[in-house]
Short mmCIF file of C-alpha atoms in Angstrom, two decimals:
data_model
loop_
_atom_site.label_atom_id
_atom_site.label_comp_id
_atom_site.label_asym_id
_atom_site.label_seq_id
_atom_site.Cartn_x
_atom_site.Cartn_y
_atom_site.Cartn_z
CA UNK A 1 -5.20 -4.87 -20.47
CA UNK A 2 -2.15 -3.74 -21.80
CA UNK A 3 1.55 -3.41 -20.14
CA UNK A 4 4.98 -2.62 -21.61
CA UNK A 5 6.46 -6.51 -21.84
CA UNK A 6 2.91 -8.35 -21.04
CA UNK A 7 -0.24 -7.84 -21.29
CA UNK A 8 -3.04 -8.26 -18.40
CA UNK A 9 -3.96 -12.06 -19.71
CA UNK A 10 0.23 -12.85 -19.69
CA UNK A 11 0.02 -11.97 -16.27
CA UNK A 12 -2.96 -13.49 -15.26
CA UNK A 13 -1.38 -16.86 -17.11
CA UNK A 14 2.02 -16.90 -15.43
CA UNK A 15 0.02 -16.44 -11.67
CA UNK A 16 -1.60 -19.84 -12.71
CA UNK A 17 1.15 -21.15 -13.35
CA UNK A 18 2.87 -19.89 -10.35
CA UNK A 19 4.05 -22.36 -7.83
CA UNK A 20 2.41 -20.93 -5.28
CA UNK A 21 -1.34 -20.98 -5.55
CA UNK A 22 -3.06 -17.52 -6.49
CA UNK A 23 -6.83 -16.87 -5.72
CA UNK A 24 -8.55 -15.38 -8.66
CA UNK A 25 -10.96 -13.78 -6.85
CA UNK A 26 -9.38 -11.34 -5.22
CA UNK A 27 -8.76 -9.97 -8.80
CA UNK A 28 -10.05 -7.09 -10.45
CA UNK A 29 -9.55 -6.16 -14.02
CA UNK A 30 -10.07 -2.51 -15.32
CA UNK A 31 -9.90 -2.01 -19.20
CA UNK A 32 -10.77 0.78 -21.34
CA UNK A 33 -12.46 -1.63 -23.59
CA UNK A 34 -16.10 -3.53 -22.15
CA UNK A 35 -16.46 -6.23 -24.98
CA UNK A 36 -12.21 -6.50 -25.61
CA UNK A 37 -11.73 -10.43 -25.79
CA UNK A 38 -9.01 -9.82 -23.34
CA UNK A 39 -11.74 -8.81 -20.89
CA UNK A 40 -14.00 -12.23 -21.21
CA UNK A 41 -10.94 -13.78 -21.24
CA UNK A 42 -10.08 -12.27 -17.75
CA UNK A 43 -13.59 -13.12 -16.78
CA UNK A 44 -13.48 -16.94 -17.79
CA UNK A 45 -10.12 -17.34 -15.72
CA UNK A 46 -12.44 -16.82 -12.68
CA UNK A 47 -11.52 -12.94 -11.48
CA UNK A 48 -13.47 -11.63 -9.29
CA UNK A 49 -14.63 -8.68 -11.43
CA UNK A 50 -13.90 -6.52 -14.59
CA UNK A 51 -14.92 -3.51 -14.88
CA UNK A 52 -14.60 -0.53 -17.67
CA UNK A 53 -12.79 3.06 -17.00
CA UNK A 54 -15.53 4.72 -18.37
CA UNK A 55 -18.59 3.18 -16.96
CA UNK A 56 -17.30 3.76 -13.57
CA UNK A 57 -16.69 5.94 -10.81
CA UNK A 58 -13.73 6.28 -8.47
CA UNK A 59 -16.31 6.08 -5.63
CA UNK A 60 -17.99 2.47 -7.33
CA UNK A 61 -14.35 1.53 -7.76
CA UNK A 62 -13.61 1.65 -3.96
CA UNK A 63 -17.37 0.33 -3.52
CA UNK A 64 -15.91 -2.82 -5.40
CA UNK A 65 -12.96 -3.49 -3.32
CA UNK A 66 -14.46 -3.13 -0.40
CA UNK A 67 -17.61 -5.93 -1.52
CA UNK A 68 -14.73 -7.93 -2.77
CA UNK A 69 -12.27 -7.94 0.57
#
């Protein structure tokens, strides 16, 4: 979970702190990496799912969203 001036967890940190409230499980967290830190971190801050590039499909992707909305 990488971006140029915060990473994926930065974000997730500054939504929780957000003023506003911010559901967590609407969520979804793709990383390259299955068993990054970042990634259980993302998963103990109550997403809804993380998933790995490589281990799935566009088509399971969409599946995803769909059993999440």
């Amino acid at each position: 979970i990488m971006l140029p001036q915060l990473d994926g967890i930065g974000v997730l940190t500054k939504l929780k702190e957000s003023a506003s409230a911010v559901d967590f499980k609407h969520i979804i967290v793709l990383s390259s990496l299955s068993h990054d830190a970042a990634v259980q971190q993302a998963a103990s801050m109550g997403v809804y799912a993380t998933l790995t590039k490589s281990e799935i499909t566009p088509d399971q992707l969409i599946a995803k969203v769909k059993e999440m909305l």
